[in-house]
Structures are given as structure tokens and as C-alpha cells.
CSV table of C-alpha atoms in Angstrom, one decimal:
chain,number,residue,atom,x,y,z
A,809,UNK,CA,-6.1,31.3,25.9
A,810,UNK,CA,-2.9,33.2,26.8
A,811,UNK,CA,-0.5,33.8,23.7
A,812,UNK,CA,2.8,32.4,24.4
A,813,UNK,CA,5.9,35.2,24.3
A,814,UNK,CA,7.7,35.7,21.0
A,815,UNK,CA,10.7,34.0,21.9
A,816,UNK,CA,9.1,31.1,22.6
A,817,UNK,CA,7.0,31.0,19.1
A,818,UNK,CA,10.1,31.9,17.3
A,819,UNK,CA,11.9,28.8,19.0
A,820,UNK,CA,9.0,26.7,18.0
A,821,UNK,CA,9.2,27.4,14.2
A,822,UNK,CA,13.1,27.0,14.8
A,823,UNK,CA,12.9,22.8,15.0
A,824,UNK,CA,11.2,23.2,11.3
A,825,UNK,CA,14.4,25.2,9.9
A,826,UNK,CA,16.4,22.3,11.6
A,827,UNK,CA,14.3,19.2,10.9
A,828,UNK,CA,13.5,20.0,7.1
A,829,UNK,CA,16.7,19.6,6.1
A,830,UNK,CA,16.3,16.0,6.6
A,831,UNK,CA,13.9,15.9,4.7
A,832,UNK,CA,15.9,17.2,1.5
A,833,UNK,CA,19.0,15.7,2.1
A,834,UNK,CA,18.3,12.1,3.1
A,835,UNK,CA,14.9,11.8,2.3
A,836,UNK,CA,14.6,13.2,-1.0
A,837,UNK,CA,18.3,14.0,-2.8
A,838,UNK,CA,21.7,13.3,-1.9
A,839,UNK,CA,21.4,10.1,0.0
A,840,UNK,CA,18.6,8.3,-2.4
A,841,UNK,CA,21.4,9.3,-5.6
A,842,UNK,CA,23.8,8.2,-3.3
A,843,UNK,CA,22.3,4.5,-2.3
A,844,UNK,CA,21.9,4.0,-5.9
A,845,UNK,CA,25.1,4.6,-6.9
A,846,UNK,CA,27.2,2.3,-4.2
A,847,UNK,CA,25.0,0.1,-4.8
A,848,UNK,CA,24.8,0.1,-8.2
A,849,UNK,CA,26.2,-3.0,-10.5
A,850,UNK,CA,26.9,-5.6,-7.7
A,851,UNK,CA,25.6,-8.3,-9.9
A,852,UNK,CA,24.0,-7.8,-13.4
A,853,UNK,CA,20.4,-7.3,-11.9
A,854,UNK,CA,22.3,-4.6,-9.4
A,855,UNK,CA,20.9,-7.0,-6.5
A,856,UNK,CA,22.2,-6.9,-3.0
A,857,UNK,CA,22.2,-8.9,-0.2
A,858,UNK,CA,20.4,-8.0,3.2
A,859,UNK,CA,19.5,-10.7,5.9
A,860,UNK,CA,20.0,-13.1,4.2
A,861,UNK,CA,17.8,-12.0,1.4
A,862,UNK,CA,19.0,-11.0,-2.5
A,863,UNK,CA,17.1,-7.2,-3.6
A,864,UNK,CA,17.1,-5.1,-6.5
A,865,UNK,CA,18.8,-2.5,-5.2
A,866,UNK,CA,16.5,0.5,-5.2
A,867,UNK,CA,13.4,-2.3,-4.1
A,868,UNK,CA,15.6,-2.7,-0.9
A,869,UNK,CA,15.1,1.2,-0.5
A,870,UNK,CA,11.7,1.2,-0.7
A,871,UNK,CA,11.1,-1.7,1.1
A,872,UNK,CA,13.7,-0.4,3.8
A,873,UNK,CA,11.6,3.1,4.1
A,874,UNK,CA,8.2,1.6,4.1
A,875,UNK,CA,9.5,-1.0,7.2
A,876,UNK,CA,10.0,2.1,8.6
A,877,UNK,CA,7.1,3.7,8.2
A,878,UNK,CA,5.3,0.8,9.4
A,879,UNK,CA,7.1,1.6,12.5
A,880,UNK,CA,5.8,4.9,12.7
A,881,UNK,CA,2.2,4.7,12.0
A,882,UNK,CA,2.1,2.1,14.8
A,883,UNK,CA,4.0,4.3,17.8
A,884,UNK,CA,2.1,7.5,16.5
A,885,UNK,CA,-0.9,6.8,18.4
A,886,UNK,CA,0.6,6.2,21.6
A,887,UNK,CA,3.0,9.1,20.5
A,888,UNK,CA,-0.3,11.2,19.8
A,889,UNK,CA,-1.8,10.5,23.5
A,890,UNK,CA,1.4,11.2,25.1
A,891,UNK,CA,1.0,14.6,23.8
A,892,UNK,CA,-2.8,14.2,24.1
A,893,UNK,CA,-1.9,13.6,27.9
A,894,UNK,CA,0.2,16.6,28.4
A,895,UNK,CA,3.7,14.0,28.9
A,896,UNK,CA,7.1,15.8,29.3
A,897,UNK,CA,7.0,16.7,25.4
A,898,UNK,CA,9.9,18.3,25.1
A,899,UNK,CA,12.0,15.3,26.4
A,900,UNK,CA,10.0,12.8,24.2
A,901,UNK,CA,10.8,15.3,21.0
A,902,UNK,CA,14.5,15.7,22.4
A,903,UNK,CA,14.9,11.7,22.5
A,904,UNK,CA,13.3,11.2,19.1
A,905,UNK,CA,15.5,13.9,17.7
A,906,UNK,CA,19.1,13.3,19.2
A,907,UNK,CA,17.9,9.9,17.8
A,908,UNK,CA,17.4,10.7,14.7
A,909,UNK,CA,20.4,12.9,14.3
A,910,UNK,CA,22.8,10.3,15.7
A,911,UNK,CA,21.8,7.5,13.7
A,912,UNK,CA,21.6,10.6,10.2
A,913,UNK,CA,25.2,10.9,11.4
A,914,UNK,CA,26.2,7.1,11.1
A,915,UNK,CA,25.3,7.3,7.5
A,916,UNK,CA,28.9,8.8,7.1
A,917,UNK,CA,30.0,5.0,7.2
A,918,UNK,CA,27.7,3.8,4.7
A,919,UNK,CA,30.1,3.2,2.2
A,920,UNK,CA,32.1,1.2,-0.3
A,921,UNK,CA,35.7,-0.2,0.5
A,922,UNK,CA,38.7,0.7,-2.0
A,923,UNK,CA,40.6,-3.2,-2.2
A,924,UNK,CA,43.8,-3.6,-3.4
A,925,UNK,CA,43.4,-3.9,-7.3
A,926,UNK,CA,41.8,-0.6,-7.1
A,927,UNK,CA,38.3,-2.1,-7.0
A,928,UNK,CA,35.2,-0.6,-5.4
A,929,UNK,CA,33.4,-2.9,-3.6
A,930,UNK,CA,30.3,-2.8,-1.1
A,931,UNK,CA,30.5,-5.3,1.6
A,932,UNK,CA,27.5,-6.7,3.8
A,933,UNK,CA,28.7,-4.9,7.2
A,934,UNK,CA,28.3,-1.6,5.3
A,935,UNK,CA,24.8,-2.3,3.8
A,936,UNK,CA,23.6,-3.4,6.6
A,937,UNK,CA,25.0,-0.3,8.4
A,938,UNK,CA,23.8,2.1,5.9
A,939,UNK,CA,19.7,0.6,6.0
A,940,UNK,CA,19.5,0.4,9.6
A,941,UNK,CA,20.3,4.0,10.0
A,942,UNK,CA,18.8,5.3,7.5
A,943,UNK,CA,15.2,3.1,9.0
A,944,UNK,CA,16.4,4.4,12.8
A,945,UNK,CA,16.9,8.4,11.5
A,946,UNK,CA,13.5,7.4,9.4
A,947,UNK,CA,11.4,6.9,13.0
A,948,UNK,CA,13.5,9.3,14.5
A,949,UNK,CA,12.4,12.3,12.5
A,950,UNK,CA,8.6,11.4,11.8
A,951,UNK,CA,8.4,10.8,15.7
A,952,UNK,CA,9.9,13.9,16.9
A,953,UNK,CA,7.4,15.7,14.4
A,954,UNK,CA,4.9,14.0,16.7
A,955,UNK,CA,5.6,16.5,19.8
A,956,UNK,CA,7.0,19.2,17.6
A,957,UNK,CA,3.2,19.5,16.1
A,958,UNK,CA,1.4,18.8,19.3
A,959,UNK,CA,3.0,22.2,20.9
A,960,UNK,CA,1.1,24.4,18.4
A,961,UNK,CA,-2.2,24.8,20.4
A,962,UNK,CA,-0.3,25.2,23.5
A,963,UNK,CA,1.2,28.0,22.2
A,964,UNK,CA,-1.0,30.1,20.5
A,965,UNK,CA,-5.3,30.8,20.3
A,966,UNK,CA,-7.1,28.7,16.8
A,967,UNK,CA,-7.5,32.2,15.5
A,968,UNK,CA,-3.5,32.3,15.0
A,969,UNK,CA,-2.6,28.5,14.3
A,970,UNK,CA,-2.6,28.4,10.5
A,971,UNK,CA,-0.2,32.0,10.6
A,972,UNK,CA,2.5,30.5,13.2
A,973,UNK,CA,1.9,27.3,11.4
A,974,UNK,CA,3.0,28.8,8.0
A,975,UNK,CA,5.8,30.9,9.6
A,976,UNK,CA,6.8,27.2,10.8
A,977,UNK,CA,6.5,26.4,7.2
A,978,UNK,CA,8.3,29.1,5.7
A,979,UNK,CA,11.5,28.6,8.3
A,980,UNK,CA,11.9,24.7,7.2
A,981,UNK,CA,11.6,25.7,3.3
A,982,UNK,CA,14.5,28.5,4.1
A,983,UNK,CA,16.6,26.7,6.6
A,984,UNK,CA,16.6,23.3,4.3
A,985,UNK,CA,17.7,25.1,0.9
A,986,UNK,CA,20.4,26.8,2.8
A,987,UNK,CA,22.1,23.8,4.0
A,988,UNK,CA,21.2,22.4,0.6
A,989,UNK,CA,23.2,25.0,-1.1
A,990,UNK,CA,26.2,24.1,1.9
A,991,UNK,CA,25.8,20.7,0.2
A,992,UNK,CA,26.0,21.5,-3.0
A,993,UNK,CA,29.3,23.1,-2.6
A,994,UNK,CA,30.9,20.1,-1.1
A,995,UNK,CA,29.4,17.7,-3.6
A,996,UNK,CA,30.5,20.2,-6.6
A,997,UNK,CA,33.4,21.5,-5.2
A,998,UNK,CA,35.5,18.2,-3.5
A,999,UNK,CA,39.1,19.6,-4.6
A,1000,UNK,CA,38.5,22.4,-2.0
A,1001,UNK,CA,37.9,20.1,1.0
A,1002,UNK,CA,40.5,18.4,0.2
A,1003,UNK,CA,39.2,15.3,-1.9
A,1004,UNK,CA,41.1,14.8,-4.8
A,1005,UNK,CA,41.6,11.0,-5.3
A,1006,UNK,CA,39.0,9.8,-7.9
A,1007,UNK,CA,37.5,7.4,-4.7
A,1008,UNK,CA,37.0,10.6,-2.3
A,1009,UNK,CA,35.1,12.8,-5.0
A,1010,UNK,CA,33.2,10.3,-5.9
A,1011,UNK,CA,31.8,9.4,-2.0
A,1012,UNK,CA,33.0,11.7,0.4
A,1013,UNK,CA,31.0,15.0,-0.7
A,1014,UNK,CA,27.3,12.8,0.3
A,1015,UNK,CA,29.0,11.3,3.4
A,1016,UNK,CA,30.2,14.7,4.8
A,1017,UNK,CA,26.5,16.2,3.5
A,1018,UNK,CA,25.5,13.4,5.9
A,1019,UNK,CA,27.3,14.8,8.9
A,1020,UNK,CA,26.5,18.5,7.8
A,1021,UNK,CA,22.4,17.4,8.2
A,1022,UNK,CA,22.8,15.5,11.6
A,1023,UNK,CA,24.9,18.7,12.9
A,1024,UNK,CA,22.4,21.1,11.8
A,1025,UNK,CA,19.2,19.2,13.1
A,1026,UNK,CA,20.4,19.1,16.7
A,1027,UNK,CA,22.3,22.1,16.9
A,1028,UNK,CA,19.3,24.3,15.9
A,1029,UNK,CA,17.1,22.0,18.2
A,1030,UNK,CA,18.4,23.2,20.7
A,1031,UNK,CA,17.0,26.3,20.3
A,1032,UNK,CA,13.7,25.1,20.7
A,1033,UNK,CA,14.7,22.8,23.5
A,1034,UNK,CA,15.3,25.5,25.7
A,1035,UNK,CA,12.6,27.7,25.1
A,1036,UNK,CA,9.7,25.2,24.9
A,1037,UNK,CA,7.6,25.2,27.7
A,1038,UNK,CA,8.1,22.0,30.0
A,1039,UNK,CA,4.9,20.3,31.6
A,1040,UNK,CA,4.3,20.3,35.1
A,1041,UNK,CA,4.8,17.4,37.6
A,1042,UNK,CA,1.4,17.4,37.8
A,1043,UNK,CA,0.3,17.3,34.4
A,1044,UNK,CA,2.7,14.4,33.6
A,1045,UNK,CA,0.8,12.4,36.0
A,1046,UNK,CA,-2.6,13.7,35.1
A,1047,UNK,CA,-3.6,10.7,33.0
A,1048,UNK,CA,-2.6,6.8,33.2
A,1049,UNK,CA,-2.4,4.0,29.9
A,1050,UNK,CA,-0.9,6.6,27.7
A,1051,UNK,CA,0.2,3.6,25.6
A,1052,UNK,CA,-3.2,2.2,25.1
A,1053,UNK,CA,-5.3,5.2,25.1
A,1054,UNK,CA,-4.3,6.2,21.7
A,1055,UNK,CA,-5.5,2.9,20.1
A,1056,UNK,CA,-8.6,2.9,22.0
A,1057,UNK,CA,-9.0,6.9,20.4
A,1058,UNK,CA,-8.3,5.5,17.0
A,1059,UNK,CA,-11.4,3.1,17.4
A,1060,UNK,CA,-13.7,5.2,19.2
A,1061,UNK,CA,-12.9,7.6,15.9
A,1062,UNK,CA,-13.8,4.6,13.3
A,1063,UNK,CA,-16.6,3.9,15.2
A,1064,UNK,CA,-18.2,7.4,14.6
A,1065,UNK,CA,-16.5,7.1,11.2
A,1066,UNK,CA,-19.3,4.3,10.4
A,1067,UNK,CA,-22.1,7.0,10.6
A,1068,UNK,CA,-20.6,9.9,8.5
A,1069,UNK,CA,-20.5,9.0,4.8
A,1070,UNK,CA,-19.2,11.7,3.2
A,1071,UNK,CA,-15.9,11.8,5.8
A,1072,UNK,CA,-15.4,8.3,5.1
A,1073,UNK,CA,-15.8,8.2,1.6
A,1074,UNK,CA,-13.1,11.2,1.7
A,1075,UNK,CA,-10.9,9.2,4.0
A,1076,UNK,CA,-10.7,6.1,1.5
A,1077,UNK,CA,-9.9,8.5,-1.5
A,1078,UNK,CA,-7.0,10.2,0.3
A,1079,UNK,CA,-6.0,6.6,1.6
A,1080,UNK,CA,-5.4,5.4,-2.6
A,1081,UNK,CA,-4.5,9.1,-3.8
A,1082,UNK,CA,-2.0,9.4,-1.1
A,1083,UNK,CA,-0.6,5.9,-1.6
A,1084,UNK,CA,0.3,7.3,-5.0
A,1085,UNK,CA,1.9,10.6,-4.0
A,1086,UNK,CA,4.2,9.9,-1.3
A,1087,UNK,CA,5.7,7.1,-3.6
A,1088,UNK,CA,6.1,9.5,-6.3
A,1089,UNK,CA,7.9,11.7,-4.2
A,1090,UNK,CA,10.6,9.5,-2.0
A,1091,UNK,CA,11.2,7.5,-5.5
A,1092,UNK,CA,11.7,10.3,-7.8
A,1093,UNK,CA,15.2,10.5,-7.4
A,1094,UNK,CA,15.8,6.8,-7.4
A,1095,UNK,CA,13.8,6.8,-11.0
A,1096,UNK,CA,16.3,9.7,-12.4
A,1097,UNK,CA,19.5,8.1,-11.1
A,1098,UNK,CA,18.3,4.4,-11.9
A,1099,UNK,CA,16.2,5.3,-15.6
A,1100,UNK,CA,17.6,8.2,-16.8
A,1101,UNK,CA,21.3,7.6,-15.5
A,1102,UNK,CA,21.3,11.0,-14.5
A,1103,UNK,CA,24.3,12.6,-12.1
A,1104,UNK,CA,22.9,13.5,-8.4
A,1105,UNK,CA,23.8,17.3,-9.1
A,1106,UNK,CA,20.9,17.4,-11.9
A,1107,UNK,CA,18.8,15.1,-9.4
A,1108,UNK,CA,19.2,17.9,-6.9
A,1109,UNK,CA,18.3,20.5,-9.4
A,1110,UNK,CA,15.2,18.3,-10.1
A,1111,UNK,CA,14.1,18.4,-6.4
A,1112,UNK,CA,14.7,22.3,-6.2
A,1113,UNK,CA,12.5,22.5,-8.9
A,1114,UNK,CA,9.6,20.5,-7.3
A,1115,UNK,CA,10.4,22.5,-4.0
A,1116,UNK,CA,10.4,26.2,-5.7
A,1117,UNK,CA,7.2,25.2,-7.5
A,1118,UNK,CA,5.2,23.5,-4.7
A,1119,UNK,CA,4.5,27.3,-2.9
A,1120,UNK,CA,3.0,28.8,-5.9
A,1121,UNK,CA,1.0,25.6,-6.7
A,1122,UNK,CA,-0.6,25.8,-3.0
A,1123,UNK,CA,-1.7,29.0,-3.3
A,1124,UNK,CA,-3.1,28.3,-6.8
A,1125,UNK,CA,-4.7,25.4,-6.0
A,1126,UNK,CA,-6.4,27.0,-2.9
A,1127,UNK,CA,-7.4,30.3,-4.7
A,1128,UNK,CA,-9.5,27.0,-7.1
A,1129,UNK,CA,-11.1,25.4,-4.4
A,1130,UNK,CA,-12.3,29.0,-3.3
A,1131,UNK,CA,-13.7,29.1,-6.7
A,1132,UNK,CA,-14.7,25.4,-7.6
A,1133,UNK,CA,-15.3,24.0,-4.6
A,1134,UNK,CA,-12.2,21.4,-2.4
A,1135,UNK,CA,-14.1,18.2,-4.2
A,1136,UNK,CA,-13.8,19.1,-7.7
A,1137,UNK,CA,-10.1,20.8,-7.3
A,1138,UNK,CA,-8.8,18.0,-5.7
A,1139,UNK,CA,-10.4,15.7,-8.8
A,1140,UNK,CA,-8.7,17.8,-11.2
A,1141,UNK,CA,-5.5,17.6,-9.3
A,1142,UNK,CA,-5.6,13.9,-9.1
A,1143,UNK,CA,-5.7,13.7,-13.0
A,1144,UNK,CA,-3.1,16.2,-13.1
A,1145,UNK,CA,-1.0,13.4,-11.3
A,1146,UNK,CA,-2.1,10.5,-13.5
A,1147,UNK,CA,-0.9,12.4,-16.3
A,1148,UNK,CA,2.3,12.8,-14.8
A,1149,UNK,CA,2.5,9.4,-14.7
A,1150,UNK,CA,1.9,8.1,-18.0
A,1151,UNK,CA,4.6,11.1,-18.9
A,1152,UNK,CA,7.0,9.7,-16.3
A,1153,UNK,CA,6.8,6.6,-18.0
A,1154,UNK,CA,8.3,7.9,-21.1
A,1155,UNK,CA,11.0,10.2,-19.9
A,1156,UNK,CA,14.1,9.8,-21.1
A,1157,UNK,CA,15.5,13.0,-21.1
A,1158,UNK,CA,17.0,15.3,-18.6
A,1159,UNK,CA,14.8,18.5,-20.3
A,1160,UNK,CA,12.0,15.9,-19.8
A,1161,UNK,CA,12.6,15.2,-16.0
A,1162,UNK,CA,13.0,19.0,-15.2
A,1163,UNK,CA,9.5,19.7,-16.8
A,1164,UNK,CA,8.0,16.5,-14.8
A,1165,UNK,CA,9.8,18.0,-11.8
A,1166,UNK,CA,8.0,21.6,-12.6
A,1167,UNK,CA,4.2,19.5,-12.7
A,1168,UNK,CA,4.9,17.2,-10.0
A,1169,UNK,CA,6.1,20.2,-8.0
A,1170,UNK,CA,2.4,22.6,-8.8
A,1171,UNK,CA,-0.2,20.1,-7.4
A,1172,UNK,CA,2.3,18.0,-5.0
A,1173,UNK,CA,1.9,20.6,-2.4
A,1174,UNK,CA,-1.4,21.9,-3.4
A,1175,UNK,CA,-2.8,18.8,-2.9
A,1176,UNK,CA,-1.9,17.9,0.2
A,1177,UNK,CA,-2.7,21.0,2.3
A,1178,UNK,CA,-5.9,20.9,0.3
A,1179,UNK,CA,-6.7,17.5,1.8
A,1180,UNK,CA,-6.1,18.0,5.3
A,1181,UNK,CA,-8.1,21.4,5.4
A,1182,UNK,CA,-10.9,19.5,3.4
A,1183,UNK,CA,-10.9,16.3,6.1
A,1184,UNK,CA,-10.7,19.6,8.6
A,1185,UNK,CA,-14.1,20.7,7.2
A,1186,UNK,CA,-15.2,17.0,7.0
A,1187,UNK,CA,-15.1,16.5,10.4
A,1188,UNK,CA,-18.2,16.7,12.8
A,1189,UNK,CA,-17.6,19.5,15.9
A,1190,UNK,CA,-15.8,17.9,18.5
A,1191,UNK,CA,-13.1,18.9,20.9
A,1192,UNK,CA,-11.6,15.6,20.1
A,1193,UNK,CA,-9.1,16.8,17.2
A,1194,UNK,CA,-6.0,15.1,18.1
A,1195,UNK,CA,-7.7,12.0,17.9
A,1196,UNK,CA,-9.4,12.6,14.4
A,1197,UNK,CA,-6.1,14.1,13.1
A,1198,UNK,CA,-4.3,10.7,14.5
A,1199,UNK,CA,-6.5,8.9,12.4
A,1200,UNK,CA,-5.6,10.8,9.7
A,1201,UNK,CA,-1.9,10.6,10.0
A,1202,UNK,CA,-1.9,6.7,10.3
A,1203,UNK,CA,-4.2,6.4,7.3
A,1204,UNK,CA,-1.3,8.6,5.3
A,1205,UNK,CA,1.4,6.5,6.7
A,1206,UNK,CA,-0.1,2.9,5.7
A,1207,UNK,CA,-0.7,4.1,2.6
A,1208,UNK,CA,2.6,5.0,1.9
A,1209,UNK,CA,3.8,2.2,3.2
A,1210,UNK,CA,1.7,0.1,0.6
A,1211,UNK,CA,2.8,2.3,-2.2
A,1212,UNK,CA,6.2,2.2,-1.7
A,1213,UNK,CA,5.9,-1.8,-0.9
A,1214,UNK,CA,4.0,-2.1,-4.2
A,1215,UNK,CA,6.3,0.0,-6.4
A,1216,UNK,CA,9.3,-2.3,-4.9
A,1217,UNK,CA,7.5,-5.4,-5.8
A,1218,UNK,CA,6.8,-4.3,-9.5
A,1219,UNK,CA,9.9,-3.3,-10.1
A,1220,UNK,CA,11.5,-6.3,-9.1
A,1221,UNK,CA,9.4,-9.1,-10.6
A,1222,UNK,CA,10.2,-6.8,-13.7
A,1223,UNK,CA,13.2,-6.0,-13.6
A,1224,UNK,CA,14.4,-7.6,-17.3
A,1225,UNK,CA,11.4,-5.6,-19.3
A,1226,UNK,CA,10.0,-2.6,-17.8
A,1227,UNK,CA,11.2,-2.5,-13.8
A,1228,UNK,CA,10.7,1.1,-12.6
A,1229,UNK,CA,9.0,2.8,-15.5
A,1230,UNK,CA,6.5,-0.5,-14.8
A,1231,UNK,CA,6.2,0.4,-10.8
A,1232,UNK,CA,5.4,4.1,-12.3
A,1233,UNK,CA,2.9,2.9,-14.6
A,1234,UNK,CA,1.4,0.9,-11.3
A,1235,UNK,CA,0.8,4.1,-9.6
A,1236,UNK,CA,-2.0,5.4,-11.9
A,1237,UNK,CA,-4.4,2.6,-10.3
A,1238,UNK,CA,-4.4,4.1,-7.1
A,1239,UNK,CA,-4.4,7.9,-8.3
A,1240,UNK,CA,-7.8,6.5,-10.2
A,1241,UNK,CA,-9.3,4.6,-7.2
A,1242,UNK,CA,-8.4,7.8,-5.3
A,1243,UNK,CA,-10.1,9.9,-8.4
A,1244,UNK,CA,-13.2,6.8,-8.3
A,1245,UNK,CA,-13.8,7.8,-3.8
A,1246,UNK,CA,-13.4,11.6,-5.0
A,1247,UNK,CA,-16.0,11.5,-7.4
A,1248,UNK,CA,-18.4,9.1,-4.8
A,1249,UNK,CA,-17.8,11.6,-2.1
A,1250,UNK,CA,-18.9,14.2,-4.2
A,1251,UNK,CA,-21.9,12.8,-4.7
A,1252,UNK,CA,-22.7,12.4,-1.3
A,1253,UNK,CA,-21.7,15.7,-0.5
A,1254,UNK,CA,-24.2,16.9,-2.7
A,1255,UNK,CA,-26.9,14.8,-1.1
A,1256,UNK,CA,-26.1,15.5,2.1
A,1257,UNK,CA,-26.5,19.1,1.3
A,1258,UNK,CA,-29.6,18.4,-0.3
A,1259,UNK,CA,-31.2,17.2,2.5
């Protein structure tokens, strides 16, 4: 195939330096500090209501993300046979994105009312506001990630995917710690924006962070946006039942998944090891903030941590499975994480939580790119990738969505002796049901190789 110009590559990695900082800022600092803390001491338990419904507070926020996640890993299959099909995939990732970055923006009136007596209060209207968005800029991102990804082969031969991919990769990390750094300034230095009452340094800095993420996702889009190729007329109407197409792929792929043991044994391990990552992960902060009663500028510095870390640790952990073999290293990673768990669980120190940060940080990334290029090798020769790597992506997102329900649960039926560090605790059974498939696949493998 033809290589698409420069320009049009460069644009292409451009949406990841706008998109990922999302992904920091709401997804994995500011705003999960940020929820905790508005909504912190409501009532003794620090419940609040929602529809009618009384939460622990952060269980609300997990349950709230994994609602939306549900969301996801049900619209990404037709979402995957839209791009499958060669739809207008530019407009769909436009849509998903001005979505996401109007509803990111809204977040800026998620917030507690100053009363009278000088009282901070949180009222319903503004919970409500602050979870629907924050579920709506959720869909919003994941989906536009949909068509973002789909443009790769499109763009350039499989001999160059995994470089432009990278370069992709390398943009987000760069473009998401510099509007990190934007954010730190605000949240560290309020006085020279112009916040100096005690209630606008104490919520104005996140809110404005809020504004400064929705700004930067869909003003650098439109980079991309107008350099991205745009289907043909024909080739939008080249194929019919889009919408039920991608289910129907999603079964003919379990079907074939019935005769290939060692792909499904694989599958089933990542499905309980990645349960147990992702929750790790989108929780962290809420554990630090919640547990440790830590302030959201050493929560950021935390994340940093994991995200400075988490290149070094790929590489490492590739440079094993080169050595060891994908099985083994991703076995040895898995304890790595069940480890971290039982030391998560008796954290109580900010020292404590950077160190955590540092491990989690090593064989977070390292394990994830390891499993997709190992379910890349696990898969039989077909032309049918999308559709395998569908499968794939759904699988990820119900098992985060189970995690995240699970750790929720825990931590609210014990909430008077354990709560969180409990939920934590609760992870270790999937990393060991995902370490249990590992070691079954392994087995297989070797078999299969046998014969």
C-alpha cells in the first residue's frame, strides 16, 4: 500500500497529544482528588445521594466509571464495524470528541456552594451534574479512540505500524505532562490567577484544570480533523447493518475461539489479570486521597511517578520476554502486581505511596503492551484483525467494569473496618486467577508445540 504524506501522519499522532491529557487529568489526578474532596464528610460514612440512592462516596466513582464503561464495551463493536466498513471516520471521531470535550468542560460546574454561615455544602443538582459528565466525557473519549485507532492501517504499510504507532505514543506522553505541568501551576499557584479567598483556592484551580483539558482536546483535534483523509461517497455506502455486523463478528470470533486452546486460555487470564490492573490504576488516587489523606499535589506527584516509570518498565519487560519467553514474563509480572497489593494494603505513608507508585508504574505498562503483542502472536492468520482485536478490547472493558464494580462493593459493605485497603486486598484474587490461566496456558503452549 501507498504511504500516506507526512503531514497527514503527523496529524494522526497529533489527536494522541490532545486526547491523553484526558487521560491524566480527569481520569487519573486532579479530578479523582477533586471528587473526593467535595464530596468528602457529607455524613459520617462520607455517603452521598444519587438517584435516589445513598453511596460511599468514592464507590459512587467507581460505580459511576464502570456504568460507563459498560457503555463502551457495548457501542465498540458497532463502533469497530463502522470503521471496519470504511464510514465517514473522521466525523464519527469528530462527534465522539467535541462530545467528549464539551461534557470534560461542564465539569467546571461540578462544585460545592459557599451558604451564608460560611459553610461548604454540595447540593444534589451539582452531584448529579458532576457524574453525568464525567460518564458522558468517559464514552466520549474511549469512543473517539475507536476511529482515532482504526486510521492506522489506512495510513501506513504493517511494516511501519508499531513505529507511527509509538511516535503516536510518545506525542500523548509529551503533550499530556505539558498540560499537566499548566495544571500544576494553577492548582499551586491560585494567588496568581486571581484566587485568593480560602473557597476559590481550595476549588477553582481543578475547575479551571477542567476547562484547560476540554480546550486542549479539541483545539489540537482539529489538527487531525483537517488532515485526515475523508472516505468516499462510495465507500460510505459500500456495506449495509453496520450496527449488527460487529456483534455478528464478535461471535463468528468466539466460535473459532472454541477450537484454539491456547488463545482462549490466554484470553481468560488477561480477562482476571486485567480486571485487577485497570482498577488499580483509575483507584489509585482515590486510595491516597481517601487512606492516606494525602493533598492532590503529592497525588499528582504519585501519578508522574507511575507515568515516568512505565516507559523504562516496557522496554524492560519486553527485552524479558525476548529472553524468557511472553508466558513466563507476563507470570512474573502478575506476582510483581500481587505483591503490590498486599504492600498497598499497608501503606500509610507518603514515602510508602511514592515507592508503590515507582512498582506499580515498571510492570503497569510492561504488561499491557506485552499482552496485546502476545494475543497478536496467539492469533491464527487471518485478515480478519479488526474483528479479533474487537474481541479483545470488549473482554478488557468488562473486566474493568467488574473490577471497578467489585472494588466499590467491598469497600462499601466495609466501610467501618477495612473499606478500601479491603477492596485492595480483593484484587489479589483476580491477579491469581489471572496468574492460575497463565500458568494453564503455558502448559498448553508447550503441548501444542510438542506436537
Amino acid at each position: 500500500m501507498q504511504i500516506a504524506p507526512r503531514k497527514v501522519i503527523n496529524s494522526w499522532c497529533m489527536y494522541d497529544w490532545a486526547n491523553s491529557a484526558y487521560n491524566l487529568v480527569i481520569t487519573s489526578t486532579i479530578f479523582p482528588a477533586y471528587f473526593e474532596a467535595i464530596t468528602r464528610g457529607q455524613t459520617p460514612d462520607n455517603e452521598v445521594e444519587f438517584l435516589g440512592r445513598k453511596f460511599v462516596n468514592t464507590a459512587l466513582y467507581n460505580y459511576a466509571l464502570g456504568a460507563a464503561f459498560i457503555v463502551v464495551a457495548f457501542i465498540s463493536p458497532i463502533l469497530t464495524s463502522i470503521a471496519d466498513y470504511r464510514g465517514n471516520k473522521r466525523n464519527f471521531m469528530r462527534f465522539f470528541c467535541t462530545m467528549g470535550a464539551i461534557f470534560c468542560s461542564l465539569l467546571y460546574f461540578f462544585a460545592p456552594q459557599q451558604l451564608a454561615d460560611g459553610r461548604i455544602a454540595l447540593s444534589n443538582t451539582s452531584l448529579n451534574i458532576g457524574i453525568f459528565c464525567m460518564v458522558l466525557s468517559c464514552i466520549g473519549f474511549w469512543a473517539s479512540l475507536v476511529f482515532y485507532n482504526s486510521f492506522l492501517p489506512d495510513l501506513v504499510p504493517h511494516r511501519l505500524r508499531d513505529r507511527i504507532s509509538a511516535r503516536g505514543y510518545t506525542w500523548g506522553y509529551i503533550g499530556s505532562v505539558i498540560l499537566q505541568i499548566l495544571c500544576f501551576i494553577v492548582v499551586f499557584l491560585p494567588g496568581a490567577f486571581g484566587f485568593d479567598t480560602p473557597y476559590e483556592r481550595d476549588y477553582m484551580p481543578a475547575r479551571v484544570s477542567f476547562v484547560l483539558v476540554a480546550l486542549w482536546w479539541i483545539g489540537f483535534a482539529q489538527i487531525p480533523f483537517r488532515n485526515l483523509p475523508i472516505s468516499t461517497v462510495k465507500e460510505r455506502h459500500e456495506r449495509k447493518n453496520v450496527f449488527s455486523n460487529g456483534f455478528l463478528e464478535l461471535k463468528k470470533v468466539w466460535m473459532q475461539l472454541k477450537h484454539m486452546r491456547v488463545l482462549k486460555l490466554f484470553l481468560v487470564s488477561f480477562f482476571w489479570y486485567s480486571a485487577g490492573i485497570q482498577t488499580v490504576f483509575l483507584a489509585a488516587t482515590q486510595f491516597g486521597a481517601k487512606e492516606l489523606h494525602l493533598p492532590t499535589a503529592k497525588l499528582i506527584i504519585t501519578i508522574m511517578i507511575i507515568q515516568l516509570v512505565a516507559i523504562p518498565g516496557a522496554i524492560f519487560i519486553s527485552r524479558a520476554s525476548e529472553r524468557f519467553g511472553n508466558i513466563k514474563t507476563l507470570m512474573v509480572v502478575v506476582l510483581v502486581w500481587i505483591a503490590a497489593c498486599v504492600g498497598a494494603y499497608f501503606t500509610y505513608t507518603d514515602i510508602q505511596f511514592y515507592i508503590l507508585g515507582g512498582i506499580v508504574g515498571l510492570v503497569m505498562g510492561g504488561l499491557q503492551s506485552l499482552s496485546r503483542s502476545t494475543y497478536s502472536n496467539l492469533m491464527p492468520e487471518t485478515k480478519d484483525t479488526a474483528s479479533f482485536f474487537s474481541f479483545y478490547d470488549v473482554t478488557e472493558k468488562i473486566a474493568l467494569v467488574i473490577g471497578m464494580f467489585t472494588f466499590a462493593y467491598i469497600e462499601e459493605q466495609t466501610i467501618h473496618f477495612g473499606g478500601m485497603r479491603n477492596s485492595v486486598l480483593a484484587l489479589i484474587v483476580f491477579f491469581m486467577l489471572g496468574f492460575v490461566w497463565l500458568g494453564m496456558t503455558m502448559r498448553a503452549l508447550n503441548k501444542a508445540n510438542r506436537q
